[in-house]
Structures are given as C-alpha cells and as structure tokens.
C-alpha cells in the first residue's frame, strides 16, 4: 500500500489508486483523482454521482448496480461515461472512495 | 528504456480518441481461394492426420495443414508463424477454436514442402514448434486457462499440466486411432473458464481448505454483502471481530462444515485468500461433449476426486489420463464419445475398466438435484 499526499492530506492507496479505507475519504481525494481520471472540472453532476454512490455504500455495504446508479442519478450510462471517462467502476467508485470492484472484471 | 510516446496525450485523454470500432472484418484476411468459394464447398476429406482438403463446386481445392500451438506464445514465435505463412501460403493463416494453427495452400504440390518445413522446426530444448495433427478421431489441443502465469484464483497451473498431458498423449495428436474425437480441457479453478464442464476428459484445479480471513482489511477491501452472496452453500455470515489491539471491525465468519472450498468468496473479496500448497490439486472429470451428434450434449462428471499437484510434470495425473484414454480406445465402439461409452457400459464398468477408485466424494450432494444422480433402479452390474 502506497501513501499519497495532496493539499496536506495523506491517503493510503493500492496499486490501482483506490483508497484503502473508505473512512479516510475527504473532498480533497476527489480533487486529487480528477487529473488521472481525465476530468477537467468537477460539476454538480459529478458530485451528484459521488454522493449517491457514497450514500448507497453506507446504507447497503455494496456499490450499486449500474442500473440502480442510472435510476438514482437519472443519468444514462452514456452520460456517466461522459462525466467519468473510465466508467462508473474505475472512475466514479474510485473517486467516491469505495473499495475496488472485484470479480471477473 | 526511456519513455516513448505513441502520441497519446495524458493531459487530454479524450482528444483524438478512437472507440467502438470492433474487430477487423474477417473477410479482409481470407486467402483468395476461400474468398472465391465461400459458401460453395462441396465436401472435404482428411488426407492424413493434420492434413485436410476441401473441394468447392468450382473444382477449387484448399489444403489445410493443422499444427499444435502452445496457446501461450511469444511475439517471436508469432513472427515465425508469419514467416511460414509468407513462404508457403501467401501470408495467410488462421487459428482454430482449440488454438491450433492452420496453414492453407491452394494446390497439392505445395503440401509436402510445407509439411517438411514444419516438421523441421524445433525449439532448442527439442520439442516440436509446429507438430502436425489434431484432426479426426484423435486428441487435439487442450483448451486451457491462465494458471500460475497470470491469474489470482488458481488451484493448479494451466500451461504446466497441459504440456505434461500433451506429451503423454502426443501420439494421439498425430494419429486417428480412437473411436471418436477425444477432447481434453483444463481449468485452473472451478470458475471453469473454457470447456471443462463439457469435455471428454477435463482437468480441474481444486482446493481442499476453507479460506483464511484477513479481519483487519476485510471491511476496507470488500463489499461484505457480495462475499456473503457469493457462497453457493451459504457458509458465510457477517460477524464483528475484535482485532488484537482491541478495535472492533466488521468482518465475516465462515462455517467450515459448510464450506466446500470453491473460492467464489475470494473472487469477490481479496481478504479471503484460499490457495494452499498441500491442499490444492486436481480433479478429473469425464464424459462431456457439446455436439449434438447421435446423443445430445452432456456435462462431464467427476471421476477422480483429488490428485496432488506434482510440479512440474504431474505424473499421477497423466497416468490416470493415459489409463482412461487406453481403456476408451480399446473398449468403445466406433463413433462413441467417452460419455456415450461410459453410459452404455455403465459407470460401474467405467471405473472398473479405467482402474479408478470410486470414493464417496463422487456422489452428488449439492441441493435437490443430487437425488437425480443416484440410482433409482435395480439395474446394476456386479
């Protein structure tokens, strides 16, 4: 596990750049991730996706399925890719501080 | 080596990005004879093991020479394959669905030169680079997986077991003496990537111990409900755990009596590692097929519950496979696949003829359906 520092905050991350612990998430983390995720400016829509992911994770202990995320945010998958070019898993979940997606991905 | 850019700009990743273009169309790579006669083939013949001829309505012929491929290949070997294709086949070649290589020539007089060239090519260690064979009622290539080369959930190795097995049955790759084709497949865990569940003989990596639980990291790395739902026997439940330093964390508890070591939970949760040097090994399955010829498709069935991992040559495993191939070759009728043969003579005879011990592990005990695999008849041979 490597440690990265950004704006005075320290984050422990794995080799794919996911936060080791959801509880260490702060808003600086999102700013830190922006660049490598290919996002120039954070809009309200980005924060909307991130907040919904976090709420869902806190409530259910898992990341929402893509269909659920679409339904909750009102964004089609295409639009989620426009917001997060690496997609809902590698992009949005990572920025929201959720654990790395597992399984046959 | 110093960094060499392909032209991609990490500062503007979406600029000049090409996407959703799909694979190249296969017609771009057709040899001319294939292109001209597509959909107009009359018949084909297997001239000898590894050599086929297809004859078209127009009278055009195409000769195919099939060679074994190790599937895992270097760029250097691919270039050598391209050199052969350039020299004999105008630059065309194809790979089969069992990862063999097929070189095609349009006249009979080109076949001998190509065969001689292929036979001459060997690796420094002595093994054939392009052994000709894999047609008809023999043993073609083994469909296999990643193993210890690249995967994180295997219980055995893929390339190693496959090399050991193909060395053992090599004569049947270059021959067509069997009653019907015999398909061998290999998968290194019971995800069964590939064709293990539907092959005449199947090699399958298997664990024998429940996963370890890394309580400290589990709640951080894993989505706990996913790990619970990944268990086919419901052996996993959520639990609080107290770490040595006194902090309480959310974690999981595994009922070892219910765990059958499938490793699904490790697939979903990195904090549940399961592989084990002594515990892991191989299960052999037999009698599957996917064709509809005579009998409908069948699943393969477990006949050897466990064989240890014996790197690097897996001698016990290859010996059992050899016994099964020989028993099948000498006993089955023409056109009978292994599963057809075993069902005709009865599985009790199959175990007798292959000299395989029948153990309680082989009796199905998974849910309602297990009942239908038991024998509800007095028809049985002593």
Short mmCIF file of C-alpha atoms in Angstrom, two decimals:
data_model
loop_
_atom_site.label_atom_id
_atom_site.label_comp_id
_atom_site.label_asym_id
_atom_site.label_seq_id
_atom_site.Cartn_x
_atom_site.Cartn_y
_atom_site.Cartn_z
CA UNK A 1 0.00 0.00 0.00
CA UNK A 2 1.41 3.34 -1.03
CA UNK A 3 0.79 6.70 0.56
CA UNK A 4 -0.02 9.82 -1.43
CA UNK A 5 -0.14 13.37 -0.16
CA UNK A 6 -2.36 16.11 -1.58
CA UNK A 7 -3.11 19.54 -0.12
CA UNK A 8 -1.74 18.47 3.26
CA UNK A 9 -3.95 15.36 3.38
CA UNK A 10 -2.49 11.86 3.28
CA UNK A 11 -4.23 8.94 1.59
CA UNK A 12 -3.28 5.26 1.62
CA UNK A 13 -3.99 3.73 -1.78
CA UNK A 14 -3.48 0.42 -3.55
CA UNK A 15 -1.64 -0.12 -6.87
CA UNK A 16 -4.75 0.81 -8.86
CA UNK A 17 -5.17 4.06 -6.96
CA UNK A 18 -8.22 3.04 -4.88
CA UNK A 19 -8.46 4.28 -1.30
CA UNK A 20 -7.52 1.59 1.19
CA UNK A 21 -10.17 2.69 3.65
CA UNK A 22 -13.49 4.37 2.83
CA UNK A 23 -13.34 6.21 6.16
CA UNK A 24 -10.23 8.13 5.11
CA UNK A 25 -12.16 9.81 2.28
CA UNK A 26 -12.22 13.60 2.21
CA UNK A 27 -13.21 16.03 -0.53
CA UNK A 28 -9.54 16.56 -1.34
CA UNK A 29 -9.45 12.96 -2.54
CA UNK A 30 -11.82 13.79 -5.40
CA UNK A 31 -9.66 16.71 -6.46
CA UNK A 32 -6.60 14.51 -6.29
CA UNK A 33 -8.16 11.86 -8.54
CA UNK A 34 -9.53 14.30 -11.14
CA UNK A 35 -6.41 14.53 -13.19
CA UNK A 36 -5.64 10.87 -13.63
CA UNK A 37 -9.31 10.18 -14.34
CA UNK A 38 -9.25 12.72 -17.17
CA UNK A 39 -11.75 15.14 -15.60
CA UNK A 40 -11.11 18.83 -16.10
CA UNK A 41 -13.75 20.47 -13.95
CA UNK A 42 -15.98 18.97 -11.31
CA UNK A 43 -19.60 19.80 -11.98
CA UNK A 44 -22.64 19.34 -9.82
CA UNK A 45 -23.39 16.21 -11.84
CA UNK A 46 -20.07 14.67 -10.79
CA UNK A 47 -20.80 15.37 -7.14
CA UNK A 48 -24.30 14.02 -7.58
CA UNK A 49 -22.92 10.65 -8.75
CA UNK A 50 -20.28 10.61 -6.00
CA UNK A 51 -22.76 11.43 -3.26
CA UNK A 52 -25.24 8.83 -4.43
CA UNK A 53 -22.50 6.18 -4.55
CA UNK A 54 -21.41 7.05 -1.02
CA UNK A 55 -24.93 7.09 0.38
CA UNK A 56 -25.69 3.76 -1.22
CA UNK A 57 -22.45 2.25 0.07
CA UNK A 58 -23.01 3.49 3.62
CA UNK A 59 -26.55 2.17 3.60
CA UNK A 60 -26.04 -1.18 1.85
CA UNK A 61 -22.36 -2.05 2.17
CA UNK A 62 -22.03 -2.53 -1.58
CA UNK A 63 -21.69 -0.33 -4.63
CA UNK A 64 -24.97 -0.02 -6.56
CA UNK A 65 -25.51 -1.96 -9.75
CA UNK A 66 -25.16 0.16 -12.87
CA UNK A 67 -28.92 0.11 -13.47
CA UNK A 68 -29.54 1.28 -9.92
CA UNK A 69 -26.98 4.06 -10.28
CA UNK A 70 -28.67 5.18 -13.50
CA UNK A 71 -32.06 5.17 -11.86
CA UNK A 72 -30.93 7.01 -8.74
CA UNK A 73 -28.96 9.69 -10.59
CA UNK A 74 -31.21 9.91 -13.62
CA UNK A 75 -28.11 9.69 -15.82
CA UNK A 76 -27.88 7.15 -18.61
CA UNK A 77 -24.73 5.03 -18.70
CA UNK A 78 -23.52 7.06 -21.68
CA UNK A 79 -23.71 10.23 -19.64
CA UNK A 80 -21.93 8.61 -16.70
CA UNK A 81 -19.09 7.79 -19.08
CA UNK A 82 -19.10 11.40 -20.27
CA UNK A 83 -18.71 12.51 -16.66
CA UNK A 84 -16.24 9.78 -15.69
CA UNK A 85 -14.31 8.61 -18.77
CA UNK A 86 -13.03 5.44 -17.03
CA UNK A 87 -16.60 4.44 -16.24
CA UNK A 88 -18.69 4.02 -13.11
CA UNK A 89 -16.35 1.43 -11.53
CA UNK A 90 -12.81 2.57 -12.17
CA UNK A 91 -13.77 6.24 -12.28
CA UNK A 92 -16.74 7.15 -10.11
CA UNK A 93 -16.35 4.47 -7.40
CA UNK A 94 -12.66 5.27 -7.05
CA UNK A 95 -13.35 8.98 -6.65
CA UNK A 96 -16.13 8.27 -4.19
CA UNK A 97 -13.64 6.29 -2.07
CA UNK A 98 -15.43 2.97 -2.45
CA UNK A 99 -13.46 -0.30 -2.44
CA UNK A 100 -12.09 -1.59 -5.72
CA UNK A 101 -14.59 -3.59 -7.81
CA UNK A 102 -13.96 -7.34 -7.64
CA UNK A 103 -14.95 -10.43 -9.58
CA UNK A 104 -14.31 -11.27 -13.23
CA UNK A 105 -13.91 -7.68 -14.41
CA UNK B 1 14.05 2.03 -21.60
CA UNK B 2 13.18 5.59 -21.93
CA UNK B 3 9.54 6.52 -22.36
CA UNK B 4 8.37 6.54 -25.97
CA UNK B 5 5.00 8.17 -26.58
CA UNK B 6 2.50 6.67 -29.01
CA UNK B 7 1.01 10.13 -29.50
CA UNK B 8 -1.49 9.74 -26.66
CA UNK B 9 -1.69 12.86 -24.52
CA UNK B 10 -2.38 12.07 -20.84
CA UNK B 11 -3.32 15.71 -20.26
CA UNK B 12 -6.20 15.45 -22.72
CA UNK B 13 -7.15 11.77 -22.65
CA UNK B 14 -10.33 12.12 -24.69
CA UNK B 15 -8.68 14.00 -27.56
CA UNK B 16 -8.31 12.05 -30.85
CA UNK B 17 -9.72 9.02 -29.06
CA UNK B 18 -10.97 6.27 -31.36
CA UNK B 19 -13.51 3.91 -29.86
CA UNK B 20 -16.15 1.26 -30.63
CA UNK B 21 -14.59 0.22 -33.91
CA UNK B 22 -14.80 -3.51 -33.14
CA UNK B 23 -12.61 -6.21 -34.64
CA UNK B 24 -11.39 -6.17 -38.23
CA UNK B 25 -13.77 -7.90 -40.64
CA UNK B 26 -12.64 -11.47 -41.21
CA UNK B 27 -13.02 -11.20 -44.98
CA UNK B 28 -10.03 -8.88 -45.08
CA UNK B 29 -7.82 -11.84 -44.19
CA UNK B 30 -9.32 -14.55 -46.41
CA UNK B 31 -6.94 -16.45 -48.66
CA UNK B 32 -8.11 -15.85 -52.27
CA UNK B 33 -9.39 -19.43 -52.69
CA UNK B 34 -11.52 -19.13 -49.54
CA UNK B 35 -12.89 -15.78 -50.67
CA UNK B 36 -13.79 -17.06 -54.13
CA UNK B 37 -15.52 -20.21 -52.87
CA UNK B 38 -17.17 -19.00 -49.70
CA UNK B 39 -20.44 -20.86 -49.15
CA UNK B 40 -19.83 -23.13 -52.14
CA UNK B 41 -17.89 -26.01 -50.63
CA UNK B 42 -18.91 -29.49 -51.75
CA UNK B 43 -17.08 -31.89 -49.48
CA UNK B 44 -13.90 -32.39 -47.51
CA UNK B 45 -11.52 -35.21 -46.69
CA UNK B 46 -8.90 -35.85 -44.06
CA UNK B 47 -5.95 -36.95 -46.18
CA UNK B 48 -3.80 -37.88 -43.19
CA UNK B 49 -3.58 -36.74 -39.55
CA UNK B 50 -3.34 -32.96 -39.60
CA UNK B 51 -3.99 -32.52 -43.33
CA UNK B 52 -7.40 -31.68 -44.78
CA UNK B 53 -8.66 -30.90 -48.25
CA UNK B 54 -11.84 -29.00 -49.04
CA UNK B 55 -13.24 -29.14 -52.57
CA UNK B 56 -15.53 -26.43 -53.92
CA UNK B 57 -18.27 -26.54 -56.58
CA UNK B 58 -15.89 -24.78 -58.95
CA UNK B 59 -13.36 -27.61 -58.52
CA UNK B 60 -11.05 -25.38 -56.48
CA UNK B 61 -9.25 -27.14 -53.67
CA UNK B 62 -7.76 -25.87 -50.46
CA UNK B 63 -5.36 -27.97 -48.39
CA UNK B 64 -5.16 -27.25 -44.69
CA UNK B 65 -2.25 -28.28 -42.50
CA UNK B 66 -3.14 -28.10 -38.81
CA UNK B 67 -0.34 -27.74 -36.22
CA UNK B 68 -0.38 -27.77 -32.47
CA UNK B 69 0.07 -24.45 -30.73
CA UNK B 70 1.03 -23.91 -27.09
CA UNK B 71 -1.55 -21.08 -26.97
CA UNK B 72 0.78 -19.04 -24.75
CA UNK B 73 3.24 -17.73 -27.33
CA UNK B 74 5.88 -15.06 -27.68
CA UNK B 75 5.96 -12.36 -30.34
CA UNK B 76 9.00 -14.14 -31.74
CA UNK B 77 7.04 -17.34 -32.32
CA UNK B 78 4.15 -15.42 -33.90
CA UNK B 79 6.68 -13.90 -36.30
CA UNK B 80 7.99 -17.34 -37.14
CA UNK B 81 4.39 -18.43 -37.87
CA UNK B 82 4.08 -15.37 -40.12
CA UNK B 83 7.33 -16.28 -41.88
CA UNK B 84 5.98 -19.75 -42.64
CA UNK B 85 2.73 -18.24 -43.91
CA UNK B 86 4.69 -15.80 -46.09
CA UNK B 87 6.84 -18.54 -47.51
CA UNK B 88 4.15 -21.11 -48.31
CA UNK B 89 0.69 -19.57 -48.03
CA UNK B 90 0.95 -16.03 -49.48
CA UNK B 91 0.86 -14.63 -45.95
CA UNK B 92 -2.45 -16.17 -44.86
CA UNK B 93 -3.11 -18.33 -41.81
CA UNK B 94 -5.71 -18.92 -39.16
CA UNK B 95 -6.07 -20.17 -35.59
CA UNK B 96 -8.70 -22.77 -34.64
CA UNK B 97 -11.12 -22.69 -31.72
CA UNK B 98 -8.74 -25.08 -29.90
CA UNK B 99 -5.82 -22.72 -30.51
CA UNK B 100 -4.19 -24.83 -33.18
CA UNK B 101 -2.58 -23.11 -36.16
CA UNK B 102 -3.84 -23.80 -39.68
CA UNK B 103 -1.78 -23.08 -42.78
CA UNK B 104 -3.69 -23.28 -46.07
CA UNK B 105 -2.32 -23.86 -49.57
CA UNK B 106 -4.27 -23.99 -52.82
CA UNK B 107 -2.66 -26.99 -54.52
CA UNK B 108 -1.48 -30.43 -53.55
CA UNK B 109 2.12 -29.97 -54.69
CA UNK B 110 2.65 -27.26 -52.10
CA UNK B 111 1.63 -29.54 -49.21
CA UNK B 112 4.78 -31.66 -48.98
CA UNK B 113 7.15 -28.68 -48.88
CA UNK B 114 5.08 -27.03 -46.13
CA UNK B 115 4.90 -30.25 -44.10
CA UNK B 116 8.65 -30.81 -44.38
CA UNK B 117 9.32 -27.23 -43.31
CA UNK B 118 7.01 -27.53 -40.27
CA UNK B 119 8.46 -30.88 -39.18
CA UNK B 120 11.98 -29.48 -39.18
CA UNK B 121 11.27 -26.67 -36.77
CA UNK B 122 12.11 -27.43 -33.13
CA UNK B 123 12.87 -25.46 -30.01
CA UNK B 124 16.36 -25.59 -28.52
CA UNK B 125 15.03 -27.99 -25.86
CA UNK B 126 13.97 -30.41 -28.59
CA UNK B 127 10.18 -30.06 -28.66
CA UNK B 128 8.35 -29.56 -31.94
CA UNK B 129 7.38 -26.00 -32.68
CA UNK B 130 4.64 -26.97 -35.12
CA UNK B 131 3.64 -30.63 -34.71
CA UNK B 132 1.15 -31.60 -37.43
CA UNK B 133 -2.05 -33.28 -36.27
CA UNK B 134 -5.23 -32.67 -34.33
CA UNK B 135 -7.74 -33.90 -36.93
CA UNK B 136 -10.32 -36.65 -36.92
CA UNK B 137 -10.70 -39.26 -34.20
CA UNK B 138 -7.64 -38.31 -32.20
CA UNK B 139 -6.76 -35.92 -29.43
CA UNK B 140 -6.50 -32.31 -30.49
CA UNK B 141 -5.17 -29.40 -28.46
CA UNK B 142 -6.18 -28.86 -24.83
CA UNK B 143 -8.37 -25.83 -24.19
CA UNK B 144 -6.88 -24.28 -21.07
CA UNK B 145 -6.63 -21.21 -18.87
CA UNK B 146 -4.13 -18.93 -17.16
CA UNK B 147 -2.90 -20.87 -14.13
CA UNK B 148 0.07 -19.53 -12.23
CA UNK B 149 1.11 -17.50 -15.26
CA UNK B 150 -1.36 -14.71 -14.65
CA UNK B 151 -4.46 -15.49 -12.53
CA UNK B 152 -5.00 -14.90 -8.79
CA UNK B 153 -7.54 -17.65 -8.02
CA UNK B 154 -5.97 -20.84 -9.48
CA UNK B 155 -5.56 -24.11 -7.56
CA UNK B 156 -3.15 -25.51 -10.11
CA UNK B 157 -1.16 -24.48 -13.14
CA UNK B 158 -2.56 -24.49 -16.67
CA UNK B 159 0.40 -24.40 -19.06
CA UNK B 160 2.34 -26.94 -16.99
CA UNK B 161 -0.42 -29.54 -16.67
CA UNK B 162 -1.28 -29.10 -20.34
CA UNK B 163 2.30 -29.62 -21.52
CA UNK B 164 2.62 -32.73 -19.32
CA UNK B 165 -0.67 -34.15 -20.63
CA UNK B 166 0.01 -33.38 -24.30
CA UNK B 167 3.44 -35.01 -24.01
CA UNK B 168 1.70 -38.11 -22.62
CA UNK B 169 -0.94 -38.27 -25.39
CA UNK B 170 1.23 -36.83 -28.19
CA UNK B 171 0.95 -39.93 -30.37
CA UNK B 172 -2.83 -39.49 -30.39
CA UNK B 173 -2.42 -35.89 -31.56
CA UNK B 174 -0.64 -37.23 -34.63
CA UNK B 175 -2.89 -40.26 -35.08
CA UNK B 176 -6.58 -41.01 -35.59
CA UNK B 177 -6.90 -44.42 -33.91
CA UNK B 178 -9.59 -43.58 -31.35
CA UNK B 179 -13.29 -44.48 -31.70
CA UNK B 180 -14.17 -40.77 -31.91
CA UNK B 181 -12.52 -37.47 -31.19
CA UNK B 182 -11.41 -37.06 -27.59
CA UNK B 183 -11.50 -33.54 -26.23
CA UNK B 184 -9.36 -32.68 -23.22
CA UNK B 185 -9.84 -29.36 -21.44
CA UNK B 186 -8.19 -27.76 -18.44
CA UNK B 187 -9.25 -25.05 -15.99
CA UNK B 188 -7.21 -23.99 -13.00
CA UNK B 189 -10.16 -23.25 -10.66
CA UNK B 190 -13.82 -24.07 -10.67
CA UNK B 191 -14.76 -20.89 -12.43
CA UNK B 192 -14.19 -23.36 -15.27
CA UNK B 193 -13.15 -20.80 -17.86
CA UNK B 194 -13.09 -22.71 -21.11
CA UNK B 195 -14.62 -26.11 -21.80
CA UNK B 196 -14.01 -28.20 -18.68
CA UNK B 197 -17.68 -28.86 -17.99
CA UNK B 198 -18.31 -30.24 -21.48
CA UNK B 199 -15.18 -32.18 -22.45
CA UNK B 200 -14.44 -35.88 -22.80
CA UNK B 201 -11.67 -35.56 -20.22
CA UNK B 202 -11.31 -32.49 -18.02
CA UNK B 203 -8.56 -31.37 -15.67
CA UNK B 204 -9.74 -29.01 -12.96
CA UNK B 205 -7.88 -27.18 -10.19
CA UNK B 206 -9.43 -27.76 -6.76
CA UNK B 207 -8.93 -26.51 -3.19
CA UNK B 208 -9.39 -28.59 -0.01
CA UNK B 209 -9.24 -25.99 2.73
CA UNK B 210 -11.54 -23.11 3.65
CA UNK B 211 -10.31 -19.56 3.05
CA UNK B 212 -8.31 -17.62 5.61
CA UNK B 213 -9.92 -14.42 6.85
CA UNK B 214 -7.91 -11.22 6.97
CA UNK B 215 -10.11 -9.46 9.54
CA UNK B 216 -8.04 -6.29 9.62
CA UNK B 217 -8.60 -5.42 5.98
CA UNK B 218 -11.83 -7.24 5.17
CA UNK B 219 -14.27 -4.40 5.73
CA UNK B 220 -11.99 -1.96 3.93
CA UNK B 221 -11.31 -4.06 0.86
CA UNK B 222 -14.56 -5.96 0.49
CA UNK B 223 -18.20 -5.28 -0.04
CA UNK B 224 -19.32 -7.66 2.69
CA UNK B 225 -22.79 -8.47 1.26
CA UNK B 226 -21.17 -9.52 -2.01
CA UNK B 227 -18.94 -12.04 -0.24
CA UNK B 228 -21.94 -13.45 1.63
CA UNK B 229 -24.00 -13.76 -1.54
CA UNK B 230 -21.11 -15.36 -3.43
CA UNK B 231 -21.29 -18.55 -1.36
CA UNK B 232 -23.22 -21.43 -3.01
CA UNK B 233 -23.67 -23.25 0.31
CA UNK B 234 -24.39 -20.21 2.49
CA UNK B 235 -21.35 -20.87 4.70
CA UNK B 236 -20.58 -17.17 5.14
CA UNK B 237 -22.26 -14.76 7.51
CA UNK B 238 -21.43 -11.26 8.70
CA UNK B 239 -19.70 -11.02 12.07
CA UNK B 240 -17.99 -8.49 14.32
CA UNK B 241 -14.38 -9.21 15.07
CA UNK B 242 -12.05 -7.83 17.69
CA UNK B 243 -8.52 -7.16 16.49
CA UNK B 244 -5.53 -7.81 18.80
CA UNK B 245 -5.33 -4.08 19.53
CA UNK B 246 -8.91 -4.06 20.78
CA UNK B 247 -10.62 -2.30 17.87
CA UNK B 248 -13.87 -3.84 16.74
CA UNK B 249 -14.28 -4.31 12.99
CA UNK B 250 -16.98 -5.63 10.70
CA UNK B 251 -15.93 -8.90 9.21
CA UNK B 252 -17.17 -12.33 8.15
CA UNK B 253 -17.43 -15.73 9.77
CA UNK B 254 -17.14 -18.92 7.74
CA UNK B 255 -18.81 -22.14 8.79
CA UNK B 256 -16.08 -24.61 7.85
CA UNK B 257 -18.52 -27.52 7.95
CA UNK B 258 -20.49 -25.96 5.14
CA UNK B 259 -17.56 -24.69 3.08
CA UNK B 260 -16.66 -26.77 0.03
CA UNK B 261 -13.68 -24.57 -0.89
CA UNK B 262 -14.99 -23.24 -4.21
CA UNK B 263 -13.13 -19.96 -3.73
CA UNK B 264 -16.01 -17.82 -5.04
CA UNK B 265 -15.78 -15.59 -1.98
CA UNK B 266 -12.11 -14.88 -2.69
CA UNK B 267 -13.08 -13.84 -6.21
CA UNK B 268 -15.35 -11.22 -4.66
CA UNK B 269 -13.23 -10.35 -1.64
CA UNK B 270 -9.41 -10.09 -1.60
CA UNK B 271 -9.31 -10.61 2.17
CA UNK B 272 -10.33 -14.28 1.89
CA UNK B 273 -7.29 -15.97 0.29
CA UNK B 274 -7.75 -19.70 -0.17
CA UNK B 275 -4.85 -21.25 -2.11
CA UNK B 276 -2.68 -23.71 -0.24
CA UNK B 277 0.36 -25.70 -1.34
CA UNK B 278 -0.62 -29.08 0.12
CA UNK B 279 -4.37 -28.59 -0.01
CA UNK B 280 -4.63 -27.65 -3.67
CA UNK B 281 -4.65 -30.12 -6.50
CA UNK B 282 -6.59 -31.54 -9.38
CA UNK B 283 -9.97 -33.13 -10.01
CA UNK B 284 -10.53 -35.17 -13.16
CA UNK B 285 -13.87 -35.16 -14.95
CA UNK B 286 -15.02 -37.33 -17.81
CA UNK B 287 -17.75 -37.77 -20.38
CA UNK B 288 -18.86 -34.33 -21.52
CA UNK B 289 -19.49 -33.20 -25.08
CA UNK B 290 -21.13 -30.30 -26.86
CA UNK B 291 -22.00 -31.72 -30.25
CA UNK B 292 -25.48 -33.00 -30.99
CA UNK B 293 -24.20 -35.98 -32.92
CA UNK B 294 -26.29 -39.11 -32.09
CA UNK B 295 -26.63 -38.15 -28.41
CA UNK B 296 -27.45 -34.74 -27.01
CA UNK B 297 -24.71 -32.66 -25.35
CA UNK B 298 -23.56 -33.86 -21.92
CA UNK B 299 -21.85 -32.41 -18.89
CA UNK B 300 -18.63 -34.06 -17.79
CA UNK B 301 -18.73 -35.92 -14.46
CA UNK B 302 -16.21 -36.07 -11.65
CA UNK B 303 -14.38 -39.41 -11.60
CA UNK B 304 -11.21 -38.64 -9.64
CA UNK B 305 -11.83 -36.55 -6.54
CA UNK B 306 -8.26 -35.46 -5.95
CA UNK B 307 -4.76 -35.69 -7.35
CA UNK B 308 -1.95 -33.76 -5.76
CA UNK B 309 -0.13 -31.01 -7.59
CA UNK B 310 3.15 -32.64 -8.60
CA UNK B 311 5.16 -29.97 -10.32
CA UNK B 312 6.50 -29.83 -12.93
CA UNK B 313 5.19 -32.96 -14.69
CA UNK B 314 2.08 -34.08 -12.74
CA UNK B 315 2.91 -37.81 -13.22
CA UNK B 316 -0.05 -39.24 -11.26
CA UNK B 317 -2.49 -37.12 -13.24
CA UNK B 318 -1.02 -38.01 -16.64
CA UNK B 319 -1.02 -41.71 -15.74
CA UNK B 320 -4.73 -41.65 -14.87
CA UNK B 321 -5.47 -39.83 -18.13
CA UNK B 322 -3.40 -42.40 -20.02
CA UNK B 323 -5.37 -45.27 -18.42
CA UNK B 324 -8.67 -43.63 -19.34
CA UNK B 325 -7.60 -43.00 -22.94
CA UNK B 326 -6.37 -46.59 -23.36
CA UNK B 327 -9.49 -48.12 -21.79
CA UNK B 328 -11.67 -45.97 -24.04
CA UNK B 329 -9.61 -46.70 -27.15
CA UNK B 330 -9.75 -50.45 -26.66
CA UNK B 331 -13.33 -50.79 -25.44
CA UNK B 332 -15.56 -48.16 -27.08
CA UNK B 333 -17.34 -48.69 -30.39
CA UNK B 334 -16.72 -46.57 -33.44
CA UNK B 335 -18.18 -43.04 -33.19
CA UNK B 336 -18.75 -43.39 -29.44
CA UNK B 337 -17.51 -40.42 -27.43
CA UNK B 338 -16.18 -41.13 -23.93
CA UNK B 339 -19.50 -40.16 -22.33
CA UNK B 340 -21.50 -42.30 -24.76
CA UNK B 341 -19.23 -45.24 -23.98
CA UNK B 342 -19.40 -44.81 -20.19
CA UNK B 343 -23.19 -44.53 -20.25
CA UNK B 344 -23.58 -47.60 -22.47
CA UNK B 345 -21.36 -49.88 -20.37
CA UNK B 346 -22.49 -48.27 -17.10
CA UNK B 347 -20.40 -46.07 -14.85
CA UNK B 348 -19.61 -49.01 -12.55
CA UNK B 349 -17.90 -50.66 -15.53
CA UNK B 350 -16.18 -47.44 -16.45
CA UNK B 351 -14.46 -47.29 -13.07
CA UNK B 352 -13.52 -50.96 -13.36
CA UNK B 353 -12.06 -50.65 -16.85
CA UNK B 354 -10.13 -47.45 -16.11
CA UNK B 355 -8.94 -48.83 -12.77
CA UNK B 356 -10.13 -45.75 -10.94
CA UNK B 357 -11.18 -45.94 -7.31
CA UNK B 358 -14.74 -44.84 -6.58
CA UNK B 359 -14.92 -42.69 -3.45
CA UNK B 360 -17.78 -41.00 -1.63
CA UNK B 361 -16.60 -37.65 -2.97
CA UNK B 362 -18.01 -38.57 -6.36
CA UNK B 363 -21.60 -38.88 -5.12
CA UNK B 364 -23.50 -35.67 -5.80
CA UNK B 365 -24.72 -33.89 -2.64
CA UNK B 366 -25.49 -30.41 -3.98
CA UNK B 367 -29.14 -29.47 -3.43
CA UNK B 368 -32.27 -31.25 -4.70
CA UNK B 369 -30.74 -32.16 -7.98
CA UNK B 370 -28.24 -34.52 -6.36
CA UNK B 371 -31.08 -37.00 -5.90
CA UNK B 372 -31.46 -37.48 -9.65
CA UNK B 373 -27.85 -38.60 -9.95
CA UNK B 374 -28.41 -41.53 -7.55
CA UNK B 375 -29.61 -44.87 -8.88
CA UNK B 376 -33.32 -45.44 -8.51
CA UNK B 377 -33.33 -48.84 -10.17
CA UNK B 378 -32.16 -52.37 -9.53
CA UNK B 379 -30.32 -52.38 -12.87
CA UNK B 380 -26.71 -52.68 -11.91
CA UNK B 381 -23.76 -54.87 -12.83
CA UNK B 382 -21.78 -56.59 -10.11
#
